[in-house]
């Protein structure tokens, strides 16, 4: 089997492993290209290489791409959720689709905690103050002006308790914090994590984090109804998907100082539009350009996870497993 690999596989061991699973690997990572391949480019690349299968990361694998290549033995998506492929058409054509759950969970969890602490400790304005040469003779000026809060002892709520929410929760236990979560599709066996309804979570938590995919159910789900329940000293965090939150309602909350602040890594428009920039420039917002999952290690994680999935499917799996692959992925995409 000849496999076209456009996802980054810069870990030499992972690449050698993949080469050992198939007859030929044609490595055409999107990174030197500067961006993901669009449908036209991807169709041309599949035709040029005569590939029997595809392993991608961000490329646009539309219905048109799939219908032009119904012979594909499988498609691998090196992402937690395979949102860049028309999964319904892949299933219709009998093309198994694999993804890499939790590939960036560690990275996002670390940045979630780091940025919440940064906001709570007033780190960014303190740096600006220091670099602005504002330190005069008063020894206690900065001590009083930038005194913040500790994360320890706070209640942290997770809206969605998938891989990222669970990784973050486990790390937060060591501070320690009290973890509450809302997820109608998951019941955590660890009694230390308390499952609650959204109203309670937004009302009592000091930090509320969003960990939801975009689905028909979740789009715009977090709006004024829930945001207005936040405590005045609460911090709102979204490192997942911007459109699950009503941004106008969130912006109003920030501008009227009804909450302490927000940590935002995702936006309605990327690059941002005027409304996004109003939030980005707000003095109580710590904003980053969709980089919570951007670590070098994430690429290592997705390579080894994908290799393990493919090894199990082609060398260790059975017919029952193969029949369930797309069904399971589709259910995860629409309900998790």
Short mmCIF file of C-alpha atoms in Angstrom, two decimals:
data_model
loop_
_atom_site.label_atom_id
_atom_site.label_comp_id
_atom_site.label_asym_id
_atom_site.label_seq_id
_atom_site.Cartn_x
_atom_site.Cartn_y
_atom_site.Cartn_z
CA UNK A 1 0.00 0.00 0.00
CA UNK A 2 1.27 3.47 -0.96
CA UNK A 3 0.45 6.17 1.61
CA UNK A 4 0.55 9.93 1.00
CA UNK A 5 1.64 11.64 4.24
CA UNK A 6 0.93 15.38 4.41
CA UNK A 7 0.80 15.57 8.22
CA UNK A 8 4.07 16.52 9.95
CA UNK A 9 6.04 13.43 10.98
CA UNK A 10 9.31 15.03 12.05
CA UNK A 11 9.99 12.46 14.73
CA UNK A 12 12.39 10.08 13.00
CA UNK A 13 11.34 7.07 15.07
CA UNK A 14 7.65 7.64 14.31
CA UNK A 15 8.34 8.00 10.60
CA UNK A 16 10.40 4.79 10.54
CA UNK A 17 7.57 3.00 12.38
CA UNK A 18 5.06 4.17 9.78
CA UNK A 19 7.34 3.08 6.94
CA UNK A 20 7.48 -0.36 8.51
CA UNK A 21 3.68 -0.66 8.36
CA UNK A 22 3.23 0.03 4.63
CA UNK A 23 4.96 -0.57 1.31
CA UNK A 24 5.73 3.08 0.56
CA UNK A 25 5.35 6.43 2.36
CA UNK A 26 5.33 9.57 0.21
CA UNK A 27 6.09 12.40 2.63
CA UNK A 28 4.75 15.79 1.51
CA UNK A 29 4.19 17.71 4.76
CA UNK A 30 2.08 20.85 4.48
CA UNK A 31 4.58 22.83 6.59
CA UNK A 32 7.13 23.64 3.83
CA UNK A 33 4.10 24.47 1.67
CA UNK A 34 3.24 27.16 4.22
CA UNK A 35 -0.41 26.19 4.66
CA UNK A 36 -2.75 23.23 4.46
CA UNK A 37 -3.51 21.87 1.01
CA UNK A 38 -6.82 23.03 -0.45
CA UNK A 39 -9.13 20.53 -2.23
CA UNK A 40 -7.75 21.26 -5.69
CA UNK A 41 -4.16 20.84 -4.56
CA UNK A 42 -4.95 17.71 -2.59
CA UNK A 43 -6.72 16.06 -5.54
CA UNK A 44 -3.74 16.86 -7.77
CA UNK A 45 -1.32 15.48 -5.20
CA UNK A 46 -3.28 12.24 -4.79
CA UNK A 47 -3.43 11.84 -8.56
CA UNK A 48 0.28 12.59 -8.99
CA UNK A 49 1.41 10.14 -6.30
CA UNK A 50 -1.17 7.43 -7.11
CA UNK A 51 -1.55 7.00 -3.35
CA UNK A 52 -3.75 4.27 -1.91
CA UNK A 53 -4.27 6.09 1.40
CA UNK A 54 -3.82 9.52 2.99
CA UNK A 55 -2.59 10.75 6.36
CA UNK A 56 -3.39 14.45 6.82
CA UNK A 57 -3.50 17.08 9.53
CA UNK A 58 -5.24 20.27 8.34
CA UNK A 59 -5.88 19.67 4.62
CA UNK A 60 -9.42 20.26 3.31
CA UNK A 61 -10.67 16.74 2.61
CA UNK A 62 -14.02 17.63 1.10
CA UNK A 63 -16.70 15.42 -0.42
CA UNK A 64 -15.25 16.31 -3.83
CA UNK A 65 -11.78 15.07 -2.82
CA UNK A 66 -13.21 11.82 -1.48
CA UNK A 67 -15.50 11.15 -4.44
CA UNK A 68 -12.53 11.69 -6.74
CA UNK A 69 -10.60 9.08 -4.74
CA UNK A 70 -13.06 6.35 -3.70
CA UNK A 71 -10.23 3.82 -3.86
CA UNK A 72 -8.57 5.15 -0.69
CA UNK A 73 -8.01 2.35 1.79
CA UNK A 74 -8.11 4.79 4.72
CA UNK A 75 -7.69 8.43 5.72
CA UNK A 76 -5.79 9.37 8.86
CA UNK A 77 -6.49 12.75 10.46
CA UNK A 78 -3.79 13.85 12.92
CA UNK A 79 -6.17 15.90 15.02
CA UNK A 80 -8.23 15.30 18.12
CA UNK A 81 -11.46 15.71 16.15
CA UNK A 82 -11.52 14.97 12.39
CA UNK A 83 -13.30 18.23 11.54
CA UNK A 84 -11.49 18.81 8.23
CA UNK A 85 -12.95 15.77 6.46
CA UNK A 86 -16.47 15.05 5.20
CA UNK A 87 -16.94 12.07 7.46
CA UNK A 88 -20.40 11.20 6.15
CA UNK A 89 -19.08 10.83 2.59
CA UNK A 90 -16.06 8.83 3.78
CA UNK A 91 -18.40 6.45 5.56
CA UNK A 92 -20.68 6.25 2.53
CA UNK A 93 -17.68 5.27 0.38
CA UNK A 94 -16.46 2.74 2.95
CA UNK A 95 -13.23 4.63 3.67
CA UNK A 96 -12.11 4.15 7.29
CA UNK A 97 -11.15 7.38 9.05
CA UNK A 98 -8.71 7.52 11.97
CA UNK A 99 -7.98 10.46 14.24
CA UNK A 100 -5.58 11.09 17.12
CA UNK A 101 -7.58 11.77 20.30
CA UNK A 102 -5.77 13.66 23.06
CA UNK A 103 -2.74 14.51 20.89
CA UNK A 104 -2.67 18.08 22.24
CA UNK A 105 -4.37 17.54 25.61
CA UNK A 106 -1.15 17.99 27.58
CA UNK A 107 -0.21 21.14 25.68
CA UNK A 108 -3.63 22.77 26.06
CA UNK A 109 -3.87 21.81 29.72
CA UNK A 110 -0.47 23.35 30.50
CA UNK A 111 -1.31 26.60 28.70
CA UNK A 112 -4.75 26.76 30.31
CA UNK A 113 -3.17 26.71 33.77
CA UNK A 114 -0.24 28.96 32.82
CA UNK A 115 -2.47 31.69 31.39
CA UNK A 116 -5.00 31.55 34.21
CA UNK A 117 -2.17 32.05 36.70
CA UNK A 118 -0.69 34.82 34.54
CA UNK A 119 -4.02 36.67 34.62
CA UNK A 120 -4.61 36.02 38.32
CA UNK A 121 -1.13 37.28 39.24
CA UNK A 122 -1.33 40.42 37.04
CA UNK A 123 1.87 39.33 35.33
CA UNK A 124 1.39 41.10 31.99
CA UNK A 125 0.62 44.60 33.36
CA UNK A 126 3.48 44.16 35.87
CA UNK A 127 5.89 43.41 33.00
CA UNK A 128 4.62 46.46 31.08
CA UNK A 129 5.05 48.60 34.21
CA UNK A 130 8.61 47.35 34.73
CA UNK A 131 9.62 47.81 31.09
CA UNK A 132 8.10 51.30 31.21
CA UNK A 133 10.67 52.28 33.86
CA UNK A 134 7.98 53.10 36.40
CA UNK A 135 9.90 51.70 39.37
CA UNK A 136 10.66 54.66 41.57
CA UNK A 137 11.97 54.94 45.10
CA UNK A 138 8.84 53.47 46.66
CA UNK A 139 9.92 49.91 47.41
CA UNK A 140 6.38 48.65 47.88
CA UNK A 141 4.73 50.29 44.86
CA UNK A 142 4.72 47.20 42.64
CA UNK A 143 4.03 44.92 45.60
CA UNK A 144 0.78 46.73 46.31
CA UNK A 145 -0.24 47.58 42.75
CA UNK A 146 0.11 44.10 41.24
CA UNK A 147 -0.80 41.86 44.16
CA UNK A 148 -2.78 38.97 42.73
CA UNK A 149 -4.39 35.71 43.80
CA UNK A 150 -3.34 32.10 44.12
CA UNK A 151 -5.02 29.40 42.08
CA UNK A 152 -4.92 27.06 45.08
CA UNK A 153 -8.22 26.69 46.86
CA UNK A 154 -10.32 27.87 43.93
CA UNK A 155 -13.23 26.09 42.26
CA UNK A 156 -12.58 25.35 38.58
CA UNK A 157 -15.39 24.32 36.26
CA UNK A 158 -14.96 22.38 33.00
CA UNK A 159 -17.67 22.71 30.37
CA UNK A 160 -17.06 19.48 28.48
CA UNK A 161 -14.95 16.79 30.12
CA UNK A 162 -13.11 15.12 27.28
CA UNK A 163 -9.36 14.59 27.06
CA UNK A 164 -8.34 18.24 27.52
CA UNK A 165 -10.72 18.82 30.41
CA UNK A 166 -9.57 15.65 32.16
CA UNK A 167 -5.84 16.36 31.68
CA UNK A 168 -6.35 19.89 33.02
CA UNK A 169 -8.39 18.67 35.96
CA UNK A 170 -5.78 16.12 37.01
CA UNK A 171 -3.05 18.77 36.95
CA UNK A 172 -5.18 21.20 38.93
CA UNK A 173 -5.66 18.72 41.75
CA UNK A 174 -2.05 19.26 42.79
CA UNK A 175 -2.53 22.98 43.50
CA UNK A 176 -5.07 21.95 45.00
CA UNK A 177 -8.38 23.07 43.48
CA UNK A 178 -11.93 21.74 43.53
CA UNK A 179 -13.02 20.47 40.11
CA UNK A 180 -16.61 20.62 38.84
CA UNK A 181 -17.60 19.54 35.34
CA UNK A 182 -20.56 19.50 32.99
CA UNK A 183 -20.75 16.78 30.33
CA UNK A 184 -24.03 15.00 29.55
CA UNK A 185 -22.18 12.27 27.64
CA UNK A 186 -19.56 11.34 30.20
CA UNK A 187 -19.47 10.20 33.82
CA UNK A 188 -16.00 10.30 35.36
CA UNK A 189 -15.30 7.36 37.69
CA UNK A 190 -13.12 9.51 39.94
CA UNK A 191 -15.36 10.80 42.76
CA UNK A 192 -13.05 13.76 43.34
CA UNK A 193 -14.47 15.33 40.15
CA UNK A 194 -18.02 16.56 40.75
CA UNK A 195 -20.53 16.39 37.90
CA UNK A 196 -23.01 19.30 37.96
CA UNK A 197 -25.47 21.13 35.73
CA UNK A 198 -24.36 24.23 33.83
CA UNK A 199 -26.27 26.65 36.05
CA UNK A 200 -24.44 25.47 39.14
CA UNK A 201 -21.06 25.35 37.44
CA UNK A 202 -21.28 28.95 36.21
CA UNK A 203 -22.67 30.20 39.52
CA UNK A 204 -20.11 28.80 41.94
CA UNK A 205 -16.80 28.48 40.06
CA UNK A 206 -13.91 30.94 40.24
CA UNK A 207 -12.57 29.76 36.88
CA UNK A 208 -14.75 28.38 34.06
CA UNK A 209 -13.09 26.66 31.11
CA UNK A 210 -14.71 25.73 27.80
CA UNK A 211 -13.72 22.37 26.30
CA UNK A 212 -16.37 21.82 23.63
CA UNK A 213 -16.26 20.96 19.92
CA UNK A 214 -18.51 22.86 17.52
CA UNK A 215 -21.66 20.89 16.74
CA UNK A 216 -25.28 21.81 16.03
CA UNK A 217 -25.88 21.32 19.75
CA UNK A 218 -22.99 23.42 21.07
CA UNK A 219 -22.79 26.36 18.63
CA UNK A 220 -23.70 29.51 20.58
CA UNK A 221 -24.55 27.34 23.60
CA UNK A 222 -22.69 29.55 26.12
CA UNK A 223 -24.61 32.81 26.07
CA UNK A 224 -25.96 35.47 28.40
CA UNK A 225 -28.09 32.87 30.22
CA UNK A 226 -24.96 31.24 31.64
CA UNK A 227 -22.39 34.05 31.42
CA UNK A 228 -24.56 36.30 33.60
CA UNK A 229 -24.30 33.72 36.40
CA UNK A 230 -20.52 34.15 36.72
CA UNK A 231 -19.19 35.65 39.93
CA UNK A 232 -17.71 39.15 39.71
CA UNK A 233 -14.20 37.80 40.42
CA UNK A 234 -14.51 34.88 37.98
CA UNK A 235 -12.19 34.17 35.07
CA UNK A 236 -13.62 32.78 31.84
CA UNK A 237 -11.35 30.61 29.65
CA UNK A 238 -11.85 29.42 26.08
CA UNK A 239 -9.06 27.39 24.47
CA UNK A 240 -11.49 25.20 22.49
CA UNK A 241 -13.71 26.77 19.79
CA UNK A 242 -14.88 30.38 19.71
CA UNK A 243 -18.31 29.84 18.19
CA UNK A 244 -19.61 27.78 21.10
CA UNK A 245 -19.70 31.11 22.98
CA UNK A 246 -21.85 34.11 22.06
CA UNK A 247 -19.08 36.66 21.69
CA UNK A 248 -21.35 39.72 21.92
CA UNK A 249 -22.60 38.51 25.30
CA UNK A 250 -19.05 37.83 26.47
CA UNK A 251 -17.84 41.23 25.27
CA UNK A 252 -20.67 42.98 27.12
CA UNK A 253 -19.74 41.09 30.26
CA UNK A 254 -16.13 42.27 29.95
CA UNK A 255 -16.94 45.87 29.07
CA UNK A 256 -19.33 46.24 32.01
CA UNK A 257 -16.75 44.58 34.30
CA UNK A 258 -19.16 41.91 35.47
CA UNK A 259 -16.28 39.39 35.65
CA UNK A 260 -12.62 39.69 36.51
CA UNK A 261 -11.38 38.77 33.06
CA UNK A 262 -10.98 36.20 30.32
CA UNK A 263 -8.30 33.98 28.80
CA UNK A 264 -8.98 33.53 25.08
CA UNK A 265 -7.05 31.51 22.52
CA UNK A 266 -9.75 31.19 19.83
CA UNK A 267 -11.84 33.73 17.91
CA UNK A 268 -14.85 33.86 15.60
CA UNK A 269 -12.62 34.98 12.77
CA UNK A 270 -8.98 34.01 12.37
CA UNK A 271 -7.50 36.46 11.53
CA UNK A 272 -9.73 38.44 13.91
CA UNK A 273 -12.34 40.99 12.91
CA UNK A 274 -13.24 44.24 14.67
CA UNK A 275 -15.36 42.62 17.40
CA UNK A 276 -12.69 40.01 18.08
CA UNK A 277 -10.11 42.78 18.46
CA UNK A 278 -12.31 44.57 20.99
CA UNK A 279 -11.93 41.52 23.21
CA UNK A 280 -8.25 41.02 22.37
CA UNK A 281 -7.44 44.61 23.35
CA UNK A 282 -9.54 44.61 26.51
CA UNK A 283 -7.35 45.28 29.54
CA UNK A 284 -8.78 42.30 31.43
CA UNK A 285 -8.28 39.80 28.63
CA UNK A 286 -5.20 37.66 28.08
CA UNK A 287 -5.42 36.71 24.41
CA UNK A 288 -3.21 34.38 22.35
CA UNK A 289 -3.40 33.51 18.62
CA UNK A 290 -4.79 29.93 18.73
CA UNK A 291 -1.56 28.42 20.04
CA UNK A 292 -2.73 26.45 23.09
CA UNK A 293 -2.11 23.19 21.23
CA UNK A 294 0.98 24.39 19.37
CA UNK A 295 3.97 22.52 20.79
CA UNK A 296 6.64 20.51 19.04
CA UNK A 297 5.68 17.56 21.21
CA UNK A 298 2.11 17.54 19.85
CA UNK A 299 3.45 16.44 16.47
CA UNK A 300 5.28 13.58 18.17
CA UNK A 301 2.10 12.61 20.00
CA UNK A 302 -0.08 12.57 16.89
CA UNK A 303 2.48 10.51 14.95
CA UNK A 304 2.71 7.76 17.55
CA UNK A 305 -1.06 7.73 18.20
CA UNK A 306 -1.74 7.42 14.47
CA UNK A 307 0.84 4.66 14.10
CA UNK A 308 -0.74 2.71 16.94
CA UNK A 309 -4.23 3.11 15.44
CA UNK A 310 -3.10 1.91 12.02
CA UNK A 311 -1.09 -0.98 13.45
CA UNK A 312 -4.11 -2.18 15.40
CA UNK A 313 -6.41 -1.83 12.40
CA UNK A 314 -4.27 -3.46 9.73
CA UNK A 315 -2.17 -5.90 11.72
CA UNK A 316 -3.98 -6.65 14.97
CA UNK A 317 -7.66 -5.76 14.38
CA UNK A 318 -10.60 -7.86 13.36
CA UNK A 319 -13.58 -7.29 11.07
CA UNK A 320 -15.76 -6.08 13.92
CA UNK A 321 -13.27 -3.36 14.82
CA UNK A 322 -12.96 -2.29 11.19
CA UNK A 323 -16.71 -1.98 10.77
CA UNK A 324 -16.99 0.22 13.85
CA UNK A 325 -14.16 2.68 13.16
CA UNK A 326 -16.10 5.36 11.27
CA UNK A 327 -19.22 4.93 13.36
CA UNK A 328 -17.26 5.53 16.55
CA UNK A 329 -15.43 8.55 15.12
CA UNK A 330 -18.67 10.07 13.83
CA UNK A 331 -20.36 9.62 17.20
CA UNK A 332 -17.38 11.22 18.96
CA UNK A 333 -17.41 14.17 16.56
CA UNK A 334 -21.10 14.87 17.09
CA UNK A 335 -21.55 14.14 20.79
CA UNK A 336 -18.31 14.63 22.70
#
